[in-house]
Amino acid sequence: MKETLSQPLKITKSTTTKINSVDFENINFGKLFTDHMFACHYVNGTWQQPEIVPYQPITLDPSARVFHYGQAVFEGLKAYKDSKGDTFLFRADENLKRINKSAERLAMPEFPEEYFNKGLSELLKLDNDWIKQGKGNSLYIRPFIIATEASLMASEANQYTFYIICSPAQSYYGGEVDVLISDYYSRSASGGIGYAKAAGNYAGQFYPTNLAKEKGYQQIIWTDSSSHKYVEEAGTMNIFFRINDTLLTAPTSERILDGITRKSIIALAEKEGYNIEVRDIEVTEIIEALKNGTLKEAFGAGTAAVVSVIKGIGYKDNKYSVPVLSDGFAQHFKQSLTNIQYNEAEDTFGWRTKVC
Ligand code: COI
C-alpha cells in the first residue's frame, strides 16, 4: 500500500473512563466497548492520516451507501494477557490480509499495513487495562470498513472509513451446541461473496438460523448451495468432524471463509502427527458415521468461540447425539491454541506478537 504515516499517530485521549463500572466476571459478548477507537477516512483516492479518538457514536448521512448497498466488511481478532501482564496478538497479519481480500471483493480500497499495525498496537496500549488476565478473558477486536459516501447510486463508494473498536470478552457460546444441517437455505453460492467477511453474509444467516432455533437448534451447518450434499461451515464458524481417529474439515473455497482458527488447528494437527483430511465431506457420510457410531466428535472453530463443541446434529426430521468428550480432539486443540495465545506454550509457528 502506498500510504505511510507522515507524523506520529494522532491520539485524543478520553477524559473519562467507563472501566470502573464494568463487571469483568460477567461479560456479555460484544455489548460493551473500551474507551477509545481507531478511525481512518478514505477520500480522494487515499487513506488519510489515521487517529485514535474517544469511543463515540458515528454520524453518517442517511444516504451513506453502507446503509443501502451493504458495502461493509469486518474482522474479528483477540488480544490476550499472560500471567506476567504482557499483551499479545494472535496472527493479526492474517486478519489484515483477509479484510483486504474481503474489501477487494466488495470493490472497496485496501487498508495500509502500517496504519493497521500502528493503530492496533497504540489502541491496545491505551486501553490495556481492559484486557484481563486469566484463560478465557480476552479483548475482542473488531476492525471494519464501511462506505460512507452520501449517494444512492448503486455503485461502489468513493469514501470509506476504517474503524477498530474493542470489547472485553469471555466465552461466546455458552456450552455445547445442537446444529441443524441445512437442506434448503444457503450461506453463500459459487461466484458469490462467501469467502469475504462481509456484513451481508451474516445478515443472510439470521432468518434461517431463527427457523432452526424454533426447532431446538442453536446453529446451522451450511451445505453447498447447488446440491446441499456437502458440508461447508457451521453457524459463523468453520467445522471439524472426527471420524474414528481422523480429523476432517472441508477445504476453503470461494464459498467458505478462510478461518484463522481453522487453519491454526490444521497446522497444529499436522505438526502433532494427527491424521487430518481436508476434503469435501458429504452429508451422507456424516449421517452414516452418526448412525454407526464412528462419528466421535464434531466442533466449530472461530475466533470468538475458539472451539465450540457440537453435542447434537439434526438432518431433515432426525436428530442424532454426538459424543462430548472431556479429553477429545476439541479440548486438545482448544488447549493447544489457547496455550499459544496466552503465552503458556512455546510458539513454534511464530503466531504470537507481543504488543506491550
Ligand atoms: C468468529 O468467530 O470469527 C466470528 O466471526 C464470530 C463473530 C461473527 C461474532
Short mmCIF file of C-alpha atoms and ligand atoms in Angstrom, two decimals:
data_model
loop_
_atom_site.label_atom_id
_atom_site.label_comp_id
_atom_site.label_asym_id
_atom_site.label_seq_id
_atom_site.Cartn_x
_atom_site.Cartn_y
_atom_site.Cartn_z
CA MET A 1 0.00 0.00 0.00
CA LYS A 2 1.23 3.47 -0.82
CA GLU A 3 0.09 5.33 2.31
CA THR A 4 2.57 5.72 5.18
CA LEU A 5 2.34 7.64 8.43
CA SER A 6 3.70 11.13 7.85
CA GLN A 7 3.60 12.01 11.54
CA PRO A 8 3.12 10.18 14.87
CA LEU A 9 -0.35 8.70 15.14
CA LYS A 10 -2.73 11.38 16.39
CA ILE A 11 -4.28 10.37 19.70
CA THR A 12 -7.06 12.21 21.50
CA LYS A 13 -7.47 10.67 24.91
CA SER A 14 -10.83 10.25 26.55
CA THR A 15 -11.25 12.48 29.60
CA THR A 16 -13.35 9.83 31.35
CA THR A 17 -13.30 6.04 31.62
CA LYS A 18 -16.14 3.51 31.78
CA ILE A 19 -13.90 0.77 33.14
CA ASN A 20 -14.84 1.19 36.79
CA SER A 21 -18.47 0.33 36.09
CA VAL A 22 -17.65 -2.93 34.30
CA ASP A 23 -18.25 -6.33 35.91
CA PHE A 24 -15.43 -8.26 34.26
CA GLU A 25 -16.68 -11.53 35.76
CA ASN A 26 -19.94 -11.32 33.81
CA ILE A 27 -19.25 -10.10 30.31
CA ASN A 28 -21.88 -10.47 27.59
CA PHE A 29 -20.16 -10.81 24.24
CA GLY A 30 -19.98 -7.62 22.19
CA LYS A 31 -22.12 -5.39 24.36
CA LEU A 32 -19.55 -3.14 25.91
CA PHE A 33 -16.64 -1.22 24.42
CA THR A 34 -13.36 0.24 25.62
CA ASP A 35 -12.70 3.96 25.98
CA HIS A 36 -11.07 4.56 22.59
CA MET A 37 -11.41 3.67 18.93
CA PHE A 38 -9.26 3.95 15.84
CA ALA A 39 -10.58 5.73 12.74
CA CYS A 40 -9.21 6.45 9.30
CA HIS A 41 -11.08 8.07 6.42
CA TYR A 42 -10.64 7.37 2.73
CA VAL A 43 -11.24 10.37 0.48
CA ASN A 44 -9.98 11.44 -2.93
CA GLY A 45 -8.50 8.01 -3.57
CA THR A 46 -6.31 7.99 -0.44
CA TRP A 47 -6.48 6.86 3.16
CA GLN A 48 -6.00 9.99 5.26
CA GLN A 49 -3.80 10.15 8.36
CA PRO A 50 -5.47 7.88 10.95
CA GLU A 51 -6.25 8.78 14.52
CA ILE A 52 -7.36 7.36 17.85
CA VAL A 53 -10.28 9.14 19.44
CA PRO A 54 -12.57 8.56 22.42
CA TYR A 55 -15.13 5.81 21.69
CA GLN A 56 -18.18 7.61 20.36
CA PRO A 57 -21.19 7.29 18.05
CA ILE A 58 -20.53 7.99 14.38
CA THR A 59 -22.58 10.40 12.32
CA LEU A 60 -23.41 9.44 8.76
CA ASP A 61 -25.65 10.85 6.09
CA PRO A 62 -28.79 8.68 5.82
CA SER A 63 -27.90 8.09 2.19
CA ALA A 64 -24.45 6.68 3.06
CA ARG A 65 -24.02 3.72 0.76
CA VAL A 66 -23.32 1.26 3.54
CA PHE A 67 -26.98 1.50 4.57
CA HIS A 68 -28.36 0.81 1.13
CA TYR A 69 -25.96 -1.44 -0.70
CA GLY A 70 -24.19 -3.16 2.16
CA GLN A 71 -20.62 -2.18 1.37
CA ALA A 72 -19.24 -3.29 4.73
CA VAL A 73 -16.54 -5.76 5.67
CA PHE A 74 -15.17 -6.67 9.08
CA GLU A 75 -12.73 -8.77 11.03
CA GLY A 76 -12.54 -10.37 14.44
CA LEU A 77 -9.36 -10.99 16.40
CA LYS A 78 -8.34 -11.02 20.03
CA ALA A 79 -5.68 -9.68 22.36
CA TYR A 80 -4.60 -11.81 25.33
CA LYS A 81 -2.75 -11.10 28.55
CA ASP A 82 -0.35 -13.59 30.11
CA SER A 83 0.32 -14.17 33.81
CA LYS A 84 3.06 -11.52 33.80
CA GLY A 85 0.69 -8.92 32.38
CA ASP A 86 2.18 -8.82 28.87
CA THR A 87 -0.26 -8.36 26.00
CA PHE A 88 -0.24 -10.45 22.81
CA LEU A 89 -1.97 -10.59 19.47
CA PHE A 90 -2.53 -13.83 17.59
CA ARG A 91 -1.93 -13.87 13.81
CA ALA A 92 -3.18 -10.29 13.34
CA ASP A 93 -1.37 -10.17 9.98
CA GLU A 94 -3.85 -12.78 8.74
CA ASN A 95 -6.76 -10.55 9.73
CA LEU A 96 -5.32 -7.66 7.77
CA LYS A 97 -4.81 -9.88 4.73
CA ARG A 98 -8.35 -11.15 4.98
CA ILE A 99 -10.04 -7.77 5.44
CA ASN A 100 -8.17 -6.57 2.37
CA LYS A 101 -9.29 -9.64 0.42
CA SER A 102 -12.86 -9.02 1.58
CA ALA A 103 -12.55 -5.34 0.66
CA GLU A 104 -11.33 -6.19 -2.85
CA ARG A 105 -14.36 -8.45 -3.41
CA LEU A 106 -16.71 -5.64 -2.36
CA ALA A 107 -14.90 -3.10 -4.56
CA MET A 108 -13.51 -1.26 -1.52
CA PRO A 109 -9.97 0.08 -1.10
CA GLU A 110 -7.36 -1.99 0.71
CA PHE A 111 -6.18 -0.70 4.06
CA PRO A 112 -2.45 0.06 4.55
CA GLU A 113 -0.48 -2.36 6.72
CA GLU A 114 1.43 0.35 8.59
CA TYR A 115 -1.78 2.12 9.60
CA PHE A 116 -3.32 -1.13 10.80
CA ASN A 117 -0.32 -2.27 12.83
CA LYS A 118 0.35 1.10 14.41
CA GLY A 119 -3.31 1.87 15.05
CA LEU A 120 -3.98 -1.50 16.64
CA SER A 121 -0.92 -1.53 18.90
CA GLU A 122 -1.48 2.06 20.08
CA LEU A 123 -5.13 1.32 20.77
CA LEU A 124 -4.21 -1.77 22.81
CA LYS A 125 -1.64 0.20 24.80
CA LEU A 126 -4.16 2.92 25.53
CA ASP A 127 -6.97 0.57 26.56
CA ASN A 128 -4.68 -2.05 28.09
CA ASP A 129 -6.46 -2.13 31.47
CA TRP A 130 -9.49 -3.54 29.66
CA ILE A 131 -7.58 -6.74 28.88
CA LYS A 132 -7.89 -9.00 31.88
CA GLN A 133 -5.53 -11.81 32.82
CA GLY A 134 -6.77 -15.38 33.04
CA LYS A 135 -7.55 -18.04 30.46
CA GLY A 136 -10.85 -17.25 28.77
CA ASN A 137 -10.54 -13.50 29.25
CA SER A 138 -9.55 -11.54 26.17
CA LEU A 139 -10.19 -8.34 24.29
CA TYR A 140 -12.23 -8.95 21.15
CA ILE A 141 -11.07 -6.56 18.44
CA ARG A 142 -13.41 -5.59 15.63
CA PRO A 143 -11.86 -3.79 12.65
CA PHE A 144 -14.40 -2.82 9.97
CA ILE A 145 -14.70 -0.73 6.84
CA ILE A 146 -17.91 0.98 5.73
CA ALA A 147 -18.88 3.00 2.68
CA THR A 148 -19.64 6.47 3.99
CA GLU A 149 -20.24 8.39 0.79
CA ALA A 150 -23.68 10.02 0.63
CA SER A 151 -25.28 8.75 -2.55
CA LEU A 152 -27.98 6.34 -3.64
CA MET A 153 -26.13 5.44 -6.82
CA ALA A 154 -25.89 1.65 -6.86
CA SER A 155 -22.17 1.51 -7.42
CA GLU A 156 -19.12 1.46 -5.18
CA ALA A 157 -18.50 4.49 -2.98
CA ASN A 158 -15.66 6.99 -3.19
CA GLN A 159 -15.50 7.50 0.56
CA TYR A 160 -14.98 4.96 3.33
CA THR A 161 -13.99 4.79 6.97
CA PHE A 162 -11.91 2.08 8.59
CA TYR A 163 -12.56 1.70 12.32
CA ILE A 164 -11.26 -0.52 15.10
CA ILE A 165 -13.38 -0.94 18.19
CA CYS A 166 -12.60 -3.26 21.11
CA SER A 167 -14.77 -5.19 23.50
CA PRO A 168 -13.78 -7.22 26.58
CA ALA A 169 -14.75 -10.85 26.05
CA GLN A 170 -15.18 -14.13 27.83
CA SER A 171 -16.75 -17.11 26.06
CA TYR A 172 -19.01 -16.62 23.03
CA TYR A 173 -21.38 -19.59 23.11
CA GLY A 174 -22.37 -21.00 26.48
CA GLY A 175 -21.70 -24.75 26.43
CA GLU A 176 -22.15 -27.32 23.72
CA VAL A 177 -24.47 -26.71 20.80
CA ASP A 178 -27.03 -28.55 18.68
CA VAL A 179 -26.77 -27.80 14.98
CA LEU A 180 -29.13 -28.45 12.07
CA ILE A 181 -27.80 -29.43 8.65
CA SER A 182 -29.37 -27.15 6.07
CA ASP A 183 -31.08 -28.88 3.17
CA TYR A 184 -32.53 -25.68 1.72
CA TYR A 185 -31.03 -22.37 2.86
CA SER A 186 -27.52 -21.38 1.82
CA ARG A 187 -24.95 -19.08 3.34
CA SER A 188 -23.21 -18.44 0.06
CA ALA A 189 -23.00 -19.54 -3.55
CA SER A 190 -20.25 -20.12 -6.10
CA GLY A 191 -19.15 -16.84 -7.59
CA GLY A 192 -20.58 -15.00 -4.58
CA ILE A 193 -19.01 -13.41 -1.51
CA GLY A 194 -18.91 -16.36 0.90
CA TYR A 195 -15.14 -16.14 1.40
CA ALA A 196 -15.37 -12.47 2.34
CA LYS A 197 -16.11 -11.38 5.88
CA ALA A 198 -18.86 -9.18 4.52
CA ALA A 199 -21.65 -7.93 6.78
CA GLY A 200 -24.33 -9.24 4.42
CA ASN A 201 -23.09 -12.82 4.74
CA TYR A 202 -24.08 -12.67 8.39
CA ALA A 203 -27.41 -10.86 7.89
CA GLY A 204 -28.45 -13.61 5.49
CA GLN A 205 -27.94 -16.22 8.19
CA PHE A 206 -30.26 -14.77 10.79
CA TYR A 207 -33.60 -15.83 9.29
CA PRO A 208 -32.70 -19.50 8.63
CA THR A 209 -30.94 -19.64 12.00
CA ASN A 210 -34.13 -18.42 13.69
CA LEU A 211 -36.06 -21.18 11.93
CA ALA A 212 -33.52 -23.69 13.22
CA LYS A 213 -33.85 -22.22 16.73
CA GLU A 214 -37.60 -22.82 16.60
CA LYS A 215 -36.74 -26.50 16.12
CA GLY A 216 -34.38 -26.50 19.12
CA TYR A 217 -31.04 -25.92 17.40
CA GLN A 218 -28.62 -23.07 18.06
CA GLN A 219 -26.80 -23.03 14.73
CA ILE A 220 -26.94 -24.30 11.18
CA ILE A 221 -24.45 -26.48 9.36
CA TRP A 222 -24.31 -24.82 5.97
CA THR A 223 -24.11 -27.02 2.91
CA ASP A 224 -23.20 -26.22 -0.69
CA SER A 225 -25.88 -24.16 -2.39
CA SER A 226 -26.24 -26.22 -5.56
CA SER A 227 -26.79 -29.73 -4.18
CA HIS A 228 -26.84 -29.41 -0.35
CA LYS A 229 -24.82 -32.63 -0.39
CA TYR A 230 -21.60 -31.24 1.06
CA VAL A 231 -20.90 -29.75 4.47
CA GLU A 232 -19.31 -26.29 4.40
CA GLU A 233 -19.45 -24.26 7.63
CA ALA A 234 -21.26 -24.20 10.97
CA GLY A 235 -23.01 -21.02 12.06
CA THR A 236 -20.33 -18.32 11.96
CA MET A 237 -17.54 -20.88 12.24
CA ASN A 238 -15.65 -23.47 10.25
CA ILE A 239 -16.47 -27.07 11.14
CA PHE A 240 -14.44 -30.14 12.05
CA PHE A 241 -15.56 -33.76 12.44
CA ARG A 242 -13.70 -36.64 13.99
CA ILE A 243 -14.48 -39.98 12.38
CA ASN A 244 -12.70 -42.68 14.35
CA ASP A 245 -9.30 -41.03 14.78
CA THR A 246 -9.31 -38.94 11.63
CA LEU A 247 -9.99 -35.23 11.82
CA LEU A 248 -11.95 -33.92 8.85
CA THR A 249 -12.68 -30.42 7.62
CA ALA A 250 -13.89 -29.03 4.33
CA PRO A 251 -11.42 -27.20 2.07
CA THR A 252 -11.86 -23.45 1.85
CA SER A 253 -13.31 -22.16 -1.38
CA GLU A 254 -14.92 -19.04 -2.76
CA ARG A 255 -17.96 -20.00 -0.68
CA ILE A 256 -16.18 -20.73 2.60
CA LEU A 257 -14.44 -18.32 4.97
CA ASP A 258 -10.72 -18.97 5.33
CA GLY A 259 -10.87 -19.12 9.11
CA ILE A 260 -7.70 -18.33 11.05
CA THR A 261 -8.67 -20.65 13.90
CA ARG A 262 -9.41 -23.34 11.29
CA LYS A 263 -6.03 -23.08 9.65
CA SER A 264 -4.26 -22.90 13.01
CA ILE A 265 -5.94 -26.16 14.08
CA ILE A 266 -4.95 -27.80 10.79
CA ALA A 267 -1.33 -26.67 11.28
CA LEU A 268 -1.29 -27.93 14.87
CA ALA A 269 -2.84 -31.26 13.88
CA GLU A 270 -0.30 -31.75 11.10
CA LYS A 271 2.60 -30.87 13.36
CA GLU A 272 1.41 -33.15 16.12
CA GLY A 273 1.00 -36.06 13.71
CA TYR A 274 -2.78 -36.31 13.78
CA ASN A 275 -4.44 -37.95 10.84
CA ILE A 276 -6.16 -34.97 9.21
CA GLU A 277 -8.06 -34.83 5.94
CA VAL A 278 -9.02 -31.54 4.29
CA ARG A 279 -11.52 -32.65 1.70
CA ASP A 280 -15.13 -32.49 0.58
CA ILE A 281 -17.35 -34.00 3.24
CA GLU A 282 -20.67 -35.48 2.18
CA VAL A 283 -23.68 -35.04 4.44
CA THR A 284 -24.48 -38.73 3.94
CA GLU A 285 -21.03 -39.68 5.22
CA ILE A 286 -21.67 -37.74 8.45
CA ILE A 287 -25.14 -39.20 8.90
CA GLU A 288 -23.78 -42.69 8.30
CA ALA A 289 -21.00 -42.09 10.85
CA LEU A 290 -23.56 -40.79 13.36
CA LYS A 291 -25.65 -43.92 12.86
CA ASN A 292 -22.79 -46.42 13.09
CA GLY A 293 -21.03 -44.70 15.99
CA THR A 294 -17.82 -43.80 14.14
CA LEU A 295 -18.50 -40.07 14.48
CA LYS A 296 -16.64 -39.45 17.69
CA GLU A 297 -16.72 -35.66 17.86
CA ALA A 298 -17.76 -32.52 16.00
CA PHE A 299 -16.85 -28.92 16.69
CA GLY A 300 -16.93 -25.45 15.22
CA ALA A 301 -13.81 -23.29 15.14
CA GLY A 302 -13.71 -19.49 15.07
CA THR A 303 -12.10 -16.51 16.73
CA ALA A 304 -14.96 -15.63 19.04
CA ALA A 305 -15.66 -19.12 20.38
CA VAL A 306 -12.22 -20.68 19.66
CA VAL A 307 -13.73 -24.19 19.65
CA SER A 308 -17.44 -24.80 20.08
CA VAL A 309 -18.33 -28.40 20.83
CA ILE A 310 -21.33 -29.85 18.98
CA LYS A 311 -23.47 -32.25 21.01
CA GLY A 312 -26.27 -32.88 18.54
CA ILE A 313 -26.77 -32.82 14.77
CA GLY A 314 -30.15 -32.62 13.06
CA TYR A 315 -30.85 -33.61 9.50
CA LYS A 316 -34.29 -33.47 7.95
CA ASP A 317 -36.57 -34.85 10.68
CA ASN A 318 -33.92 -36.76 12.62
CA LYS A 319 -31.72 -35.66 15.45
CA TYR A 320 -28.54 -37.52 16.38
CA SER A 321 -26.42 -37.21 19.50
CA VAL A 322 -22.73 -36.52 19.16
CA PRO A 323 -20.39 -37.68 21.92
CA VAL A 324 -18.96 -34.88 24.06
CA LEU A 325 -15.52 -35.95 25.26
CA SER A 326 -13.72 -34.30 28.13
CA ASP A 327 -10.37 -35.40 26.67
CA GLY A 328 -11.18 -35.38 22.97
CA PHE A 329 -9.73 -33.61 19.95
CA ALA A 330 -11.83 -30.47 20.55
CA GLN A 331 -10.45 -29.98 24.04
CA HIS A 332 -6.95 -30.82 22.91
CA PHE A 333 -6.87 -28.25 20.10
CA LYS A 334 -8.59 -25.61 22.18
CA GLN A 335 -5.97 -26.12 24.87
CA SER A 336 -3.02 -26.12 22.43
CA LEU A 337 -4.27 -22.98 20.72
CA THR A 338 -5.08 -21.05 23.87
CA ASN A 339 -1.74 -22.07 25.40
CA ILE A 340 -0.04 -20.32 22.49
CA GLN A 341 -2.41 -17.34 22.61
CA TYR A 342 -1.88 -16.79 26.35
CA ASN A 343 1.90 -17.29 26.19
CA GLU A 344 1.71 -20.54 28.12
CA ALA A 345 3.42 -22.62 25.45
CA GLU A 346 6.25 -22.19 23.02
CA ASP A 347 5.08 -20.61 19.76
CA THR A 348 6.97 -22.60 17.15
CA PHE A 349 4.80 -21.16 14.37
CA GLY A 350 5.54 -17.50 15.12
CA TRP A 351 1.83 -16.72 15.52
CA ARG A 352 2.08 -14.65 18.68
CA THR A 353 3.16 -10.98 18.72
CA LYS A 354 3.88 -9.10 21.90
CA VAL A 355 2.23 -5.69 21.88
CA CYS A 356 3.25 -4.33 25.25
C1 COI B 1 -15.62 -15.52 14.55
O1 COI B 1 -15.69 -16.27 15.50
O2 COI B 1 -14.59 -15.49 13.86
C2 COI B 1 -16.70 -14.62 14.17
O3 COI B 1 -16.62 -14.04 13.15
C3 COI B 1 -17.82 -14.52 15.07
C4 COI B 1 -18.50 -13.18 15.01
C5 COI B 1 -19.48 -13.14 13.91
C6 COI B 1 -19.09 -12.83 16.32
#
